[in-house]
XYZ file of C-alpha atoms in Angstrom:
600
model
C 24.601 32.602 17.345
C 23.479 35.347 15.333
C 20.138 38.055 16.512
C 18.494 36.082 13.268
C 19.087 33.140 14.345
C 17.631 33.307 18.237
C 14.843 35.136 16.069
C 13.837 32.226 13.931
C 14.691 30.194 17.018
C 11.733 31.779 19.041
C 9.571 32.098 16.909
C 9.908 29.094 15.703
C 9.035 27.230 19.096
C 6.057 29.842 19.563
C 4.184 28.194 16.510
C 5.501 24.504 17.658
C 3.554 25.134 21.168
C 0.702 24.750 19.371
C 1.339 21.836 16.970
C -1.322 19.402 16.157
C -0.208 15.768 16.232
C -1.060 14.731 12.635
C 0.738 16.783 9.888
C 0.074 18.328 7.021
C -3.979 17.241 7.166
C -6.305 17.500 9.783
C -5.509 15.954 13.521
C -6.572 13.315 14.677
C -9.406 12.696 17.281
C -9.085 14.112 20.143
C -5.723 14.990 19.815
C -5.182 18.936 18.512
C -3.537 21.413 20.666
C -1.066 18.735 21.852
C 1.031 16.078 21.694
C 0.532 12.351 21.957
C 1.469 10.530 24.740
C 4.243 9.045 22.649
C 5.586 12.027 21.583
C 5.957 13.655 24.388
C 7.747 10.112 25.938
C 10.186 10.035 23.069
C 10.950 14.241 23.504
C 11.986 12.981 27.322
C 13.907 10.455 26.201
C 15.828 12.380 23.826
C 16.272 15.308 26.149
C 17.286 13.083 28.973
C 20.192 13.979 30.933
C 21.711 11.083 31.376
C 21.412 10.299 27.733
C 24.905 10.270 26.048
C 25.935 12.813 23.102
C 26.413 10.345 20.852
C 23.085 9.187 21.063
C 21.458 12.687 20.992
C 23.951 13.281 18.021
C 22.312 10.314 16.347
C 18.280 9.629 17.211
C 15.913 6.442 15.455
C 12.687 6.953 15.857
C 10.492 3.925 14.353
C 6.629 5.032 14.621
C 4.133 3.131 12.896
C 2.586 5.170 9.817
C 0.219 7.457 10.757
C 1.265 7.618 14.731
C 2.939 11.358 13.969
C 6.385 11.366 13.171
C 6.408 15.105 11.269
C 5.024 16.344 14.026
C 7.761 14.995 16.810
C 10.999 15.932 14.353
C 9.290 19.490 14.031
C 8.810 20.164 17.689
C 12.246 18.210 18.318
C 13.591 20.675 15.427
C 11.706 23.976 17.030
C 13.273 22.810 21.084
C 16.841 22.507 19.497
C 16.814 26.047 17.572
C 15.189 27.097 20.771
C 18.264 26.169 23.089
C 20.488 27.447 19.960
C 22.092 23.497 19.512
C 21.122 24.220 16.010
C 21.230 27.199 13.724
C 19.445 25.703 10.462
C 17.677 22.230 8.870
C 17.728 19.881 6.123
C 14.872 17.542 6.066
C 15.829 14.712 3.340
C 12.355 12.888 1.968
C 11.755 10.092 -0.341
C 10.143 12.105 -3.229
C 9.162 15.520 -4.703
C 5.761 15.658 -3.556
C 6.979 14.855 0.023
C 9.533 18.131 0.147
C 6.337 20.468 -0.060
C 4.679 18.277 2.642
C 7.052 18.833 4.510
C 7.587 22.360 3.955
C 3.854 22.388 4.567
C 3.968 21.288 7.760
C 7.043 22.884 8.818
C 5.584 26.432 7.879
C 2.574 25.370 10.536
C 5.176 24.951 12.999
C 6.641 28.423 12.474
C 9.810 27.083 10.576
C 10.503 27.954 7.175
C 11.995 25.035 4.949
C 12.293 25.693 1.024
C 11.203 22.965 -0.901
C 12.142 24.311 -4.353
C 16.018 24.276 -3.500
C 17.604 23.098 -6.177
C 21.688 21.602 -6.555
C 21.731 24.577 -8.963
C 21.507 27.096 -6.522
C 24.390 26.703 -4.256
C 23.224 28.539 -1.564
C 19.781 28.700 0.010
C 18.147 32.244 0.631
C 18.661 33.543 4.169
C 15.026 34.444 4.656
C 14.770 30.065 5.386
C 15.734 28.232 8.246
C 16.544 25.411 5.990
C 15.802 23.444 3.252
C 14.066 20.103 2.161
C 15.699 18.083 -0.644
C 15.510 14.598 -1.854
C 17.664 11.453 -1.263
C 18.060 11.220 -5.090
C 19.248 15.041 -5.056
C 22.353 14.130 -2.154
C 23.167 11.519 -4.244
C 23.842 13.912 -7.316
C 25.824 16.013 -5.107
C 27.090 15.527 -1.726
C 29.981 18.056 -1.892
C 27.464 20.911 -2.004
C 24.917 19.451 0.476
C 28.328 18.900 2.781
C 29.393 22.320 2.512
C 25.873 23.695 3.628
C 25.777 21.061 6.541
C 28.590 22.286 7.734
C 28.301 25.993 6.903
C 26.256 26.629 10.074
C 25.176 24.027 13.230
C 23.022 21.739 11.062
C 20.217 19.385 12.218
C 19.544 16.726 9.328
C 16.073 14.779 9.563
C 16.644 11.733 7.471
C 12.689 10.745 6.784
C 12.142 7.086 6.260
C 16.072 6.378 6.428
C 16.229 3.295 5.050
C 16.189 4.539 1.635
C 19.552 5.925 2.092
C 20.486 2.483 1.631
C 18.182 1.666 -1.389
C 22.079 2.356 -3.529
C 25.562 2.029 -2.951
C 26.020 5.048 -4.321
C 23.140 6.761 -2.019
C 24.383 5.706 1.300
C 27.817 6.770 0.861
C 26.658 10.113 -0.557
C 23.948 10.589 2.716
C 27.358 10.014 4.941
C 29.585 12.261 2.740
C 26.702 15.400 2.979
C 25.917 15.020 7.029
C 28.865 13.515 8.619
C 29.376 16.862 9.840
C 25.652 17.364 10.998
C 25.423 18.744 14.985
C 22.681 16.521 15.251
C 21.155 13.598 13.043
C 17.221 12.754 13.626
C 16.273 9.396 11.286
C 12.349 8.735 11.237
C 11.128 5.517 9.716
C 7.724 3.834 9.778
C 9.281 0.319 8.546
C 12.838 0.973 10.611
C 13.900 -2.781 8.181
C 14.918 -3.516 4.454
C 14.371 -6.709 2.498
C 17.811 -6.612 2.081
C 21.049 -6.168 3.628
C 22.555 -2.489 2.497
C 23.143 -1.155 6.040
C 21.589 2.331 6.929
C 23.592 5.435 7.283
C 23.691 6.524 10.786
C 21.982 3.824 12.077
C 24.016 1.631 15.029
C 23.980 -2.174 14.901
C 24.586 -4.276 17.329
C 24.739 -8.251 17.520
C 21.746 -10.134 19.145
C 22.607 -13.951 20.762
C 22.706 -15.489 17.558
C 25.384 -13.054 15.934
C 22.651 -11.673 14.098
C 23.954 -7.625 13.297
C 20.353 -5.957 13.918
C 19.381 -1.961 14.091
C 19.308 -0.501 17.391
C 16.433 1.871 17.561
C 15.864 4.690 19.964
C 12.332 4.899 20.491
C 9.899 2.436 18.919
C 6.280 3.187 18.690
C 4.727 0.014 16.963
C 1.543 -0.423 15.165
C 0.261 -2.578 18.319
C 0.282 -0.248 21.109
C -1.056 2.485 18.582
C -3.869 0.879 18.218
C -4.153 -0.011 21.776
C -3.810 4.116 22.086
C -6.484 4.727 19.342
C -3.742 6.262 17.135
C -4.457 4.308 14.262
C -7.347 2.378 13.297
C -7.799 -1.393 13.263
C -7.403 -2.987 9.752
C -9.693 -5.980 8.169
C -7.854 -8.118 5.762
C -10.254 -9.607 2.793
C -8.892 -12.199 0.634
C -10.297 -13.208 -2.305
C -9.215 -16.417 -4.052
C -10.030 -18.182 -7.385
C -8.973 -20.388 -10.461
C -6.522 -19.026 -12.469
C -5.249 -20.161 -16.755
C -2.363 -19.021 -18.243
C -0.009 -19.871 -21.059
C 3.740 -19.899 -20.633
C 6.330 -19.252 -22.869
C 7.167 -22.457 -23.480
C 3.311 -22.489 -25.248
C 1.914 -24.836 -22.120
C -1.407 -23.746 -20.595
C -1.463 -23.608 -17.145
C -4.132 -23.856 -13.852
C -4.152 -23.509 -10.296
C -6.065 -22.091 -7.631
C -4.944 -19.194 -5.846
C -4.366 -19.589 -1.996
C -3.205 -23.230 -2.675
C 0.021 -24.032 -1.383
C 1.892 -24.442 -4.805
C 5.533 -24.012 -5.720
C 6.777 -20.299 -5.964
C 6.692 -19.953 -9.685
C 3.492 -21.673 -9.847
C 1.882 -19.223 -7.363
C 4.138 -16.180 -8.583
C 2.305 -17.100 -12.416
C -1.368 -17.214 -10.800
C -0.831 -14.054 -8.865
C 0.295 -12.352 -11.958
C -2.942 -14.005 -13.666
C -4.949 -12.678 -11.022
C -3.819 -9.227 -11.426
C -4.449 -9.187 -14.893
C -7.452 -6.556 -16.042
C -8.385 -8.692 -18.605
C -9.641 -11.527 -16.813
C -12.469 -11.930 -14.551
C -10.505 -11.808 -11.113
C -10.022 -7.557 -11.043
C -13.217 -6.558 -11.936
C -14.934 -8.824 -9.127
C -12.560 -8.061 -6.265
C -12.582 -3.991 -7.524
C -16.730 -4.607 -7.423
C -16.459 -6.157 -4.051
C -14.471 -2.768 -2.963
C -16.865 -0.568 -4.475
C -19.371 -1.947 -2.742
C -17.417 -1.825 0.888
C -16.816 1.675 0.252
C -20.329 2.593 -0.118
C -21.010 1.085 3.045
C -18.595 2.686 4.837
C -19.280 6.232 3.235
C -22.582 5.924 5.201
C -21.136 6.295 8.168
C -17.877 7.822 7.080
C -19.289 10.619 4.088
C -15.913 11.302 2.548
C -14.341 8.023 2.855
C -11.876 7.284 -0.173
C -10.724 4.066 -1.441
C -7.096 3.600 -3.239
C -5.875 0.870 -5.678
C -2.332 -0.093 -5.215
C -1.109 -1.123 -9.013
C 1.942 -2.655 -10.121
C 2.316 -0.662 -13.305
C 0.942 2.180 -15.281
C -0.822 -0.016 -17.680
C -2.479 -2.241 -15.052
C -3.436 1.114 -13.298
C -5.164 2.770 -16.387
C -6.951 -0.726 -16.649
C -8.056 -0.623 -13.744
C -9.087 2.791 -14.117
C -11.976 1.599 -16.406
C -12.745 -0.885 -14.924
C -14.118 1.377 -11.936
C -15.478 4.072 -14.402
C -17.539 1.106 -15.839
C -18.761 0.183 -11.896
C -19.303 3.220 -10.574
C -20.272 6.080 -13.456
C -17.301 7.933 -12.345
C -13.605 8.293 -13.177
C -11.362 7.787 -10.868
C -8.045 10.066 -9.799
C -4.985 8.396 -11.643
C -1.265 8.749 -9.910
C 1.264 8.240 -12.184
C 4.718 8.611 -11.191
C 5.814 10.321 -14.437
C 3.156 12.405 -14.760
C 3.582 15.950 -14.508
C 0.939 17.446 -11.592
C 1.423 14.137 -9.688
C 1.644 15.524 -6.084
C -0.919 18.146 -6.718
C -3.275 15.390 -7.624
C -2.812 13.274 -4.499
C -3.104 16.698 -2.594
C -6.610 17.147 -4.150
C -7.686 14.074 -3.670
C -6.850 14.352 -0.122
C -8.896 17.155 0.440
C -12.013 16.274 -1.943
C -14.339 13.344 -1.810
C -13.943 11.657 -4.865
C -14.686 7.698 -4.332
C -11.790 6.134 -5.786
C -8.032 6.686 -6.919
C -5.437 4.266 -8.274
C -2.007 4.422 -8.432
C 1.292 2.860 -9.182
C 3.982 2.919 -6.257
C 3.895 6.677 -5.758
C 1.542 6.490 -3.509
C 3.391 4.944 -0.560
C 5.390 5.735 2.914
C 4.308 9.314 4.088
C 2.156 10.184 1.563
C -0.727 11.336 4.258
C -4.456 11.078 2.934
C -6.239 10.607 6.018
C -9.306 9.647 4.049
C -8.312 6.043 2.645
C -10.715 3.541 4.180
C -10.630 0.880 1.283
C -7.941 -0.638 -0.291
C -6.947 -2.969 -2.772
C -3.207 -4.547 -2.811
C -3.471 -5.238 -6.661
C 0.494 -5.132 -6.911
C 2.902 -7.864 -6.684
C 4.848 -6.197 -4.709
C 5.513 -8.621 -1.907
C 8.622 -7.846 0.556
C 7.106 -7.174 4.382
C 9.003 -3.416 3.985
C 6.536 -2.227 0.833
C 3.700 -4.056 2.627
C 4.168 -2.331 5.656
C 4.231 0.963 3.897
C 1.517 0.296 1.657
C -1.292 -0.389 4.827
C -0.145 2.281 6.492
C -1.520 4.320 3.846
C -4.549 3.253 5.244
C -4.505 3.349 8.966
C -4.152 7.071 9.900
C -7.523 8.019 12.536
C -9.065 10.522 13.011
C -11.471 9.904 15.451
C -12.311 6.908 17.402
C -13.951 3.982 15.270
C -12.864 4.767 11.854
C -12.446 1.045 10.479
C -9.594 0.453 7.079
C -10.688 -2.238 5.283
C -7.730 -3.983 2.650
C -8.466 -6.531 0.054
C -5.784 -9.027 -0.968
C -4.976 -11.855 -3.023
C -5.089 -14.852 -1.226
C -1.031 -15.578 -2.050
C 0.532 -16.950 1.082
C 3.253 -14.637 1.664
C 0.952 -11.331 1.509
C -1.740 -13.354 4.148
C 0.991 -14.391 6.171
C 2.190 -10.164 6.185
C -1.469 -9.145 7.075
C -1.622 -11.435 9.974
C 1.514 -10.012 11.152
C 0.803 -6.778 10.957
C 1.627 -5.977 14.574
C 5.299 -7.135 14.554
C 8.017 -5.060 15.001
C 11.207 -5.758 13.001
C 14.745 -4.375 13.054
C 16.883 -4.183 10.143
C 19.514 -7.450 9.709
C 22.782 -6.974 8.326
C 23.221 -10.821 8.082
C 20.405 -12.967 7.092
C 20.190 -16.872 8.002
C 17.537 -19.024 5.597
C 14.336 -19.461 7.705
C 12.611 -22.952 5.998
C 9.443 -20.818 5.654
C 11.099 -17.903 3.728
C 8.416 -15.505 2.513
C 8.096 -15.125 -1.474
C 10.444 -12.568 -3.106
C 9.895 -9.457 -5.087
C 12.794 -11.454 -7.371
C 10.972 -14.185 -8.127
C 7.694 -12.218 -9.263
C 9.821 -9.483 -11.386
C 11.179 -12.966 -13.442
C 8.117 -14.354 -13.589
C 6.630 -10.807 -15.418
C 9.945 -10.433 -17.221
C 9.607 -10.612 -21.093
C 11.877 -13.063 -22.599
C 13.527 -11.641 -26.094
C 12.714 -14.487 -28.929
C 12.712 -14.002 -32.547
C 9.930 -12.849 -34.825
C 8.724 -16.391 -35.533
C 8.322 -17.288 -32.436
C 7.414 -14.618 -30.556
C 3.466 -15.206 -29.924
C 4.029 -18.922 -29.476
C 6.586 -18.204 -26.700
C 5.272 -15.273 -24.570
C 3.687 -15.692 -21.593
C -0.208 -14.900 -21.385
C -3.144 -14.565 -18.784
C -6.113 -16.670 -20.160
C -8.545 -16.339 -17.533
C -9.171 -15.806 -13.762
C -11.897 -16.911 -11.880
C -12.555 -14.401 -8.147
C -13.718 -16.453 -4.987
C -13.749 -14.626 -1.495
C -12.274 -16.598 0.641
C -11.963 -15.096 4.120
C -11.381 -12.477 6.933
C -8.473 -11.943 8.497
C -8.490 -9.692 11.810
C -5.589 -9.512 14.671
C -4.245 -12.705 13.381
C -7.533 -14.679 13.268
C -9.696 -16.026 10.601
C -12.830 -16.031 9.828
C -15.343 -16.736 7.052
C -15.634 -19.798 4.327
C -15.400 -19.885 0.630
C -18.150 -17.728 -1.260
C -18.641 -16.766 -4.518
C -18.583 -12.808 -4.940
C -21.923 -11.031 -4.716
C -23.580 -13.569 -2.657
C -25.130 -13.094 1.202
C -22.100 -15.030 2.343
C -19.265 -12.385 1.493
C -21.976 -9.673 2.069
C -21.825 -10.850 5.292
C -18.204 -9.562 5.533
C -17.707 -6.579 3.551
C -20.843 -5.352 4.693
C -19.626 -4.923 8.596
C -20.375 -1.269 9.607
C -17.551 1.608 9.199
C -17.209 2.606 12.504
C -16.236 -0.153 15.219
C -13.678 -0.404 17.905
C -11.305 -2.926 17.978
C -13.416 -5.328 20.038
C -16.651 -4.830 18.386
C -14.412 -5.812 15.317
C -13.586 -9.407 16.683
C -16.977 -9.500 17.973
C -19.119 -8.912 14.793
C -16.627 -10.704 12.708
C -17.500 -14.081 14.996
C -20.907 -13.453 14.738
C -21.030 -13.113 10.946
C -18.846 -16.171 10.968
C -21.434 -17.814 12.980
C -24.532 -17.359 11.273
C -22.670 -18.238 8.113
C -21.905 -21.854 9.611
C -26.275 -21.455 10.793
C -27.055 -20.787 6.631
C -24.655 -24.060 5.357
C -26.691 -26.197 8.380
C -30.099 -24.950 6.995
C -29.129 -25.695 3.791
C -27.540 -29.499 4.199
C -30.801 -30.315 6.796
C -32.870 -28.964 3.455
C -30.923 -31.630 1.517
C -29.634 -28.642 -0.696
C -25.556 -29.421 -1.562
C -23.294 -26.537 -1.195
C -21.434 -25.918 -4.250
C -17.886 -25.280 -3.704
C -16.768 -23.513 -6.663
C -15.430 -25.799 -9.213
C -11.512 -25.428 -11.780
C -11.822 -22.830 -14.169
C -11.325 -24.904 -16.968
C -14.826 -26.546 -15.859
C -17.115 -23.201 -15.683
C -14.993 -21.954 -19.133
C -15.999 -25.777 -20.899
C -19.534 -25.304 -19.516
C -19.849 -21.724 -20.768
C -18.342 -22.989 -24.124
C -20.638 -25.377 -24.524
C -24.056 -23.429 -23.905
C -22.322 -20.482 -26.114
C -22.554 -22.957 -29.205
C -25.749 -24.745 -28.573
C -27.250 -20.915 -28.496
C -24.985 -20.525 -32.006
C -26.308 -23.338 -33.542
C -30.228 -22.624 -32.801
C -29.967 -18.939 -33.881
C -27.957 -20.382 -37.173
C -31.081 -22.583 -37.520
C -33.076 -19.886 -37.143
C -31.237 -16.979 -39.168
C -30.070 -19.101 -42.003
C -26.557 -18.317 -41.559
C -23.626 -20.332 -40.678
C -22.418 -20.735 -37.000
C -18.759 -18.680 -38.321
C -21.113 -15.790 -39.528
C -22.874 -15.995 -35.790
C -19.706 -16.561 -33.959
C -18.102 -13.502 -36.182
C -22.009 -10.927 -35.318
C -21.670 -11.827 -31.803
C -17.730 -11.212 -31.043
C -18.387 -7.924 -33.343
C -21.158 -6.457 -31.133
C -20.096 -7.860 -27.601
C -16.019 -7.616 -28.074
C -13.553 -9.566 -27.024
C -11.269 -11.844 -28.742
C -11.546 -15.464 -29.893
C -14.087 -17.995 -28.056
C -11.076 -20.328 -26.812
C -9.483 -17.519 -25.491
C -12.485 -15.105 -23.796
C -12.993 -15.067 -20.419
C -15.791 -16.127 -18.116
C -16.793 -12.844 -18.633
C -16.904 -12.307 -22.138
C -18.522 -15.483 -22.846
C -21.237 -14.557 -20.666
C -21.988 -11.484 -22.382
C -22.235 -13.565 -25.353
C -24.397 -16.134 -24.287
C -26.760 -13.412 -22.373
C -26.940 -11.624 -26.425
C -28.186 -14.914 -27.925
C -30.544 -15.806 -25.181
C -32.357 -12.040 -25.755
C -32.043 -12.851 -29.673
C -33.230 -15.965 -29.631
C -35.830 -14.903 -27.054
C -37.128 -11.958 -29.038
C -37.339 -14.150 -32.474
């Protein structure tokens, strides 16, 4: 080994004595100066002398998001350039804006990584002790990434290594580039895929039912972080409702959301759900807004994030919160050039709000993120996983992440599992409760080519959505009952403090659960009925109705005909056609006619 090398070597462990635990933002509680429990069990491990080579040559580590896994690989990488096992490092990342976090963090830990290399170059400059590129970048060229692997003793940290299998053509490029590696370190919050492209580097072996499943080395699950105060405890909100839509076919549509209907039927109301134009987002993304303030009084720069499905939705949803709150929000596109600098700000500001399409996923750290809202349909338990754990990074004790989701089945059933640990299967059986597929939903918001002529009698259209919150969901119980948004009963639940340990969690929760039950007692023993909230089509024909009784008495009074009112109010209100406005809209309408008519 070259004098440079031992330099960068020991200098390079120098910084790493001092690592904090959570990389590239602040630490967590209680944590800075040194490393978690876990980390320091999985170094042992790794380091162990009875270990074999082959498994030092080749090291899984699954740790849930947020528990620290930067920080390990560095001090991992900084002890192997230390004992000269390794001369230089590639670190291979999901995205662009996850190279300079990396580099970030690296250059903390006293190891320089270049995040700008580029295929183009051919070489990287000697003042680095490696380089971070991108998954997408091997794939273009392996030769060259080969060639530097094996140009010097190479370490290769494969972050999130399960997208080396997200291609054919990826995986066998990963294994062309680092087959000669000295030493292969794969990190992975979500160490499974939703399908079955095996992982590069990773061993399987064959459980009692012939099942071929991953074989990690150390696993550091979401359970026992929390147990540890690494991450905090996570409150699932769902939020039901009535949902209309027309399909292509020209047939309108209804169902209730949470009800157990066939997998089209509830892929077609989550997609109606989702849509900005009903009346769904707006009260769910109100319902957030209003959890966030709460929690910003105990937690001042608390953030929320929006999870969209696409760029439109997401710019919809934009103003929709501009209207709520006074304030744009940050907007992440993926396509968009200043993307990563964005999030980056974001991170380190206190702005209330930002939205975003998929970028914003595994290992993109923003510490902040108390509130979320799932608004994609995005449903496999891998993008689920990686999605929360955008929003269960601590930082001290207490800090409470609170997610809202549509009350679909398979996303429910993913929340209340959010403490399993699962390996990657290379052979799948057909379990009879089989959770929903991404599949189904990308059909279902596929647009079917027809001819001119038929085109707006055939495509598929959201008519209008109806929000109800529906419960709580914490550690795999429930609690809560029907409610309609805004009223004492959900208030009950997204009201719950910002700061609470995980018992005073279950504990509140019961009691708010409790003294709900106390409110519907009062009120049958007062001979008042509870209204559960009735189909959609039933509030939209009431609304309907009242909107032309109001037409026809300020006709009566104005003189003019009820097209001429109809035509005034849908000018100054917006909005399109009465039979096809939502709950909403005709609201707004009816509320313009009753201060008319009022006034006259």
């Amino acid at each position: 080994m070259s004098e440079v090398s031992g330099e960068r070597a020991f200098r390079a462990t120098s910084a790493a004595e001092h690592l904090s635990p959570s990389f590239p933002e602040r630490a967590a509680w209680g944590t800075a100066g040194k490393l978690r429990a876990w980390q320091e069990e999985a170094l042992t491990r790794y380091f162990d002398p009875a270990a074999s080579e082959a498994s030092r040559r080749d090291f899984l580590v699954s740790a849930t998001p947020g528990a620290g896994k930067t920080t390990f690989a560095l001090r991992l990488a900084s002890e192997l350039l230390q004992r000269r096992v390794v001369d230089r490092i590639t670190v291979v990342a999901p995205t662009e804006h996850l190279k300079v976090q990396w580099a970030d963090a690296a250059h903390r830990a006293g190891i320089r990584l270049d995040p700008r290399f580029s295929n183009r170059h051919g070489r990287e400059a000697r003042q680095f002790h490696g380089v971070v590129v991108t998954y997408a970048q091997i794939a273009v060229r392996a030769s060259l990434h080969r060639e530097l692997t094996t140009s010097a003793r190479t370490l290769v940290i494969l972050d999130e290594v399960h997208h080396a299998g997200d291609a054919l053509s990826w995986g066998d490029a990963v294994r062309e580039a680092f087959e000669g590696a000295t030493r292969r370190l794969s990190l992975t919050g979500t160490p499974f895929r939703s399908d079955t492209s095996p992982i590069p580097f990773v061993r399987y072996a064959r459980d009692e039912r012939g099942v071929r499943l991953s074989q990690t080395d150390y696993a550091y699950g979401y359970g026992r972080a929390l147990a540890d105060g690494v991450v905090r405890p996570v409150v699932f909100l769902s939020y039901a409702g009535s949902m209309r839509w027309r399909t292509r076919a020209g047939d309108e549509m209804e169902a209730s959301l949470g009800q157990d209907d066939t997998q089209d039927v509830t892929a077609q109301a989550w997609r109606t759900a989702l849509d900005p134009g009903g009346d769904w987002m707006p009260a769910v993304l109100s319902a957030a807004d209003r959890r966030l303030r709460e929690v910003r009084q105990h937690i001042p720069d608390a953030g929320g994030l929006v999870i969209a499905t696409d760029q439109a939705a997401a710019r919809a949803y934009a103003a929709i919160l501009t209207d709520l709150t006074g304030t744009p929000p940050v907007v992440v596109l993926s396509d968009d050039a200043g993307s990563g600098e964005r999030i980056a700000a974001f991170a380190e500001g206190t702005q209330r709000w930002m939205v975003a399409v998929r970028m914003v996923s595994e290992g993109v750290d923003v510490p902040r993120l108390c509130v979320g809202v799932y608004a994609t349909s995005a449903s496999t338990p891998l993008y689920f996983a990686q999605a929360i754990g955008r929003f269960v990074r601590a930082r001290r004790r207490g800090e409470l992440a609170t997610v809202f989701l549509p009350s679909v089945p398979v996303l429910l059933r993913l929340g209340s599992e959010l403490e399993r640990e699962r390996d990657h299967a290379l052979d799948r059986e057909t379990p009879e409760d089989a959770l929903l597929e991404d599949a189904l939903l990308d059909d279902a918001n596929r647009q079917e080519e027809a001819s001119a002529e038929l085109a707006d009698e055939f495509e598929w259209q959201a008519l209008a959505s109806l929000a109800i919150f529906e419960k709580a969901m914490f550690d795999g119980a429930e609690y809560g009952a029907l409610a309609t948004p805004g009223s004492p009963e959900e208030w009950d639940f997204i009201g719950i403090p910002g700061l609470l340990d995980p018992e005073e969690v279950s504990q509140l929760l019961r009691h708010r659960q409790q003294r709900q039950a106390r409110r519907g007692e009062d009120r049958r023993e007062r001979g008042e009925v509870e209204t559960q909230p009735q189909p959609l089509h039933r509030t939209l024909s009431e609304q309907r109705k009242l909107l032309n009784s109001l037409v026809s008495i300020h006709a009566r009074g104005t003189g003019q005909t009820h097209a001429q009112v109809h035509a005034e109010v849908r000018r100054l209100c917006g909005g399109p056609e009465v039979a096809r406005c939502t709950v909403a809209q005709l609201q707004a309408r009816i509320d313009l006619l009753r201060r008319r008519i009022g006034s006259a």
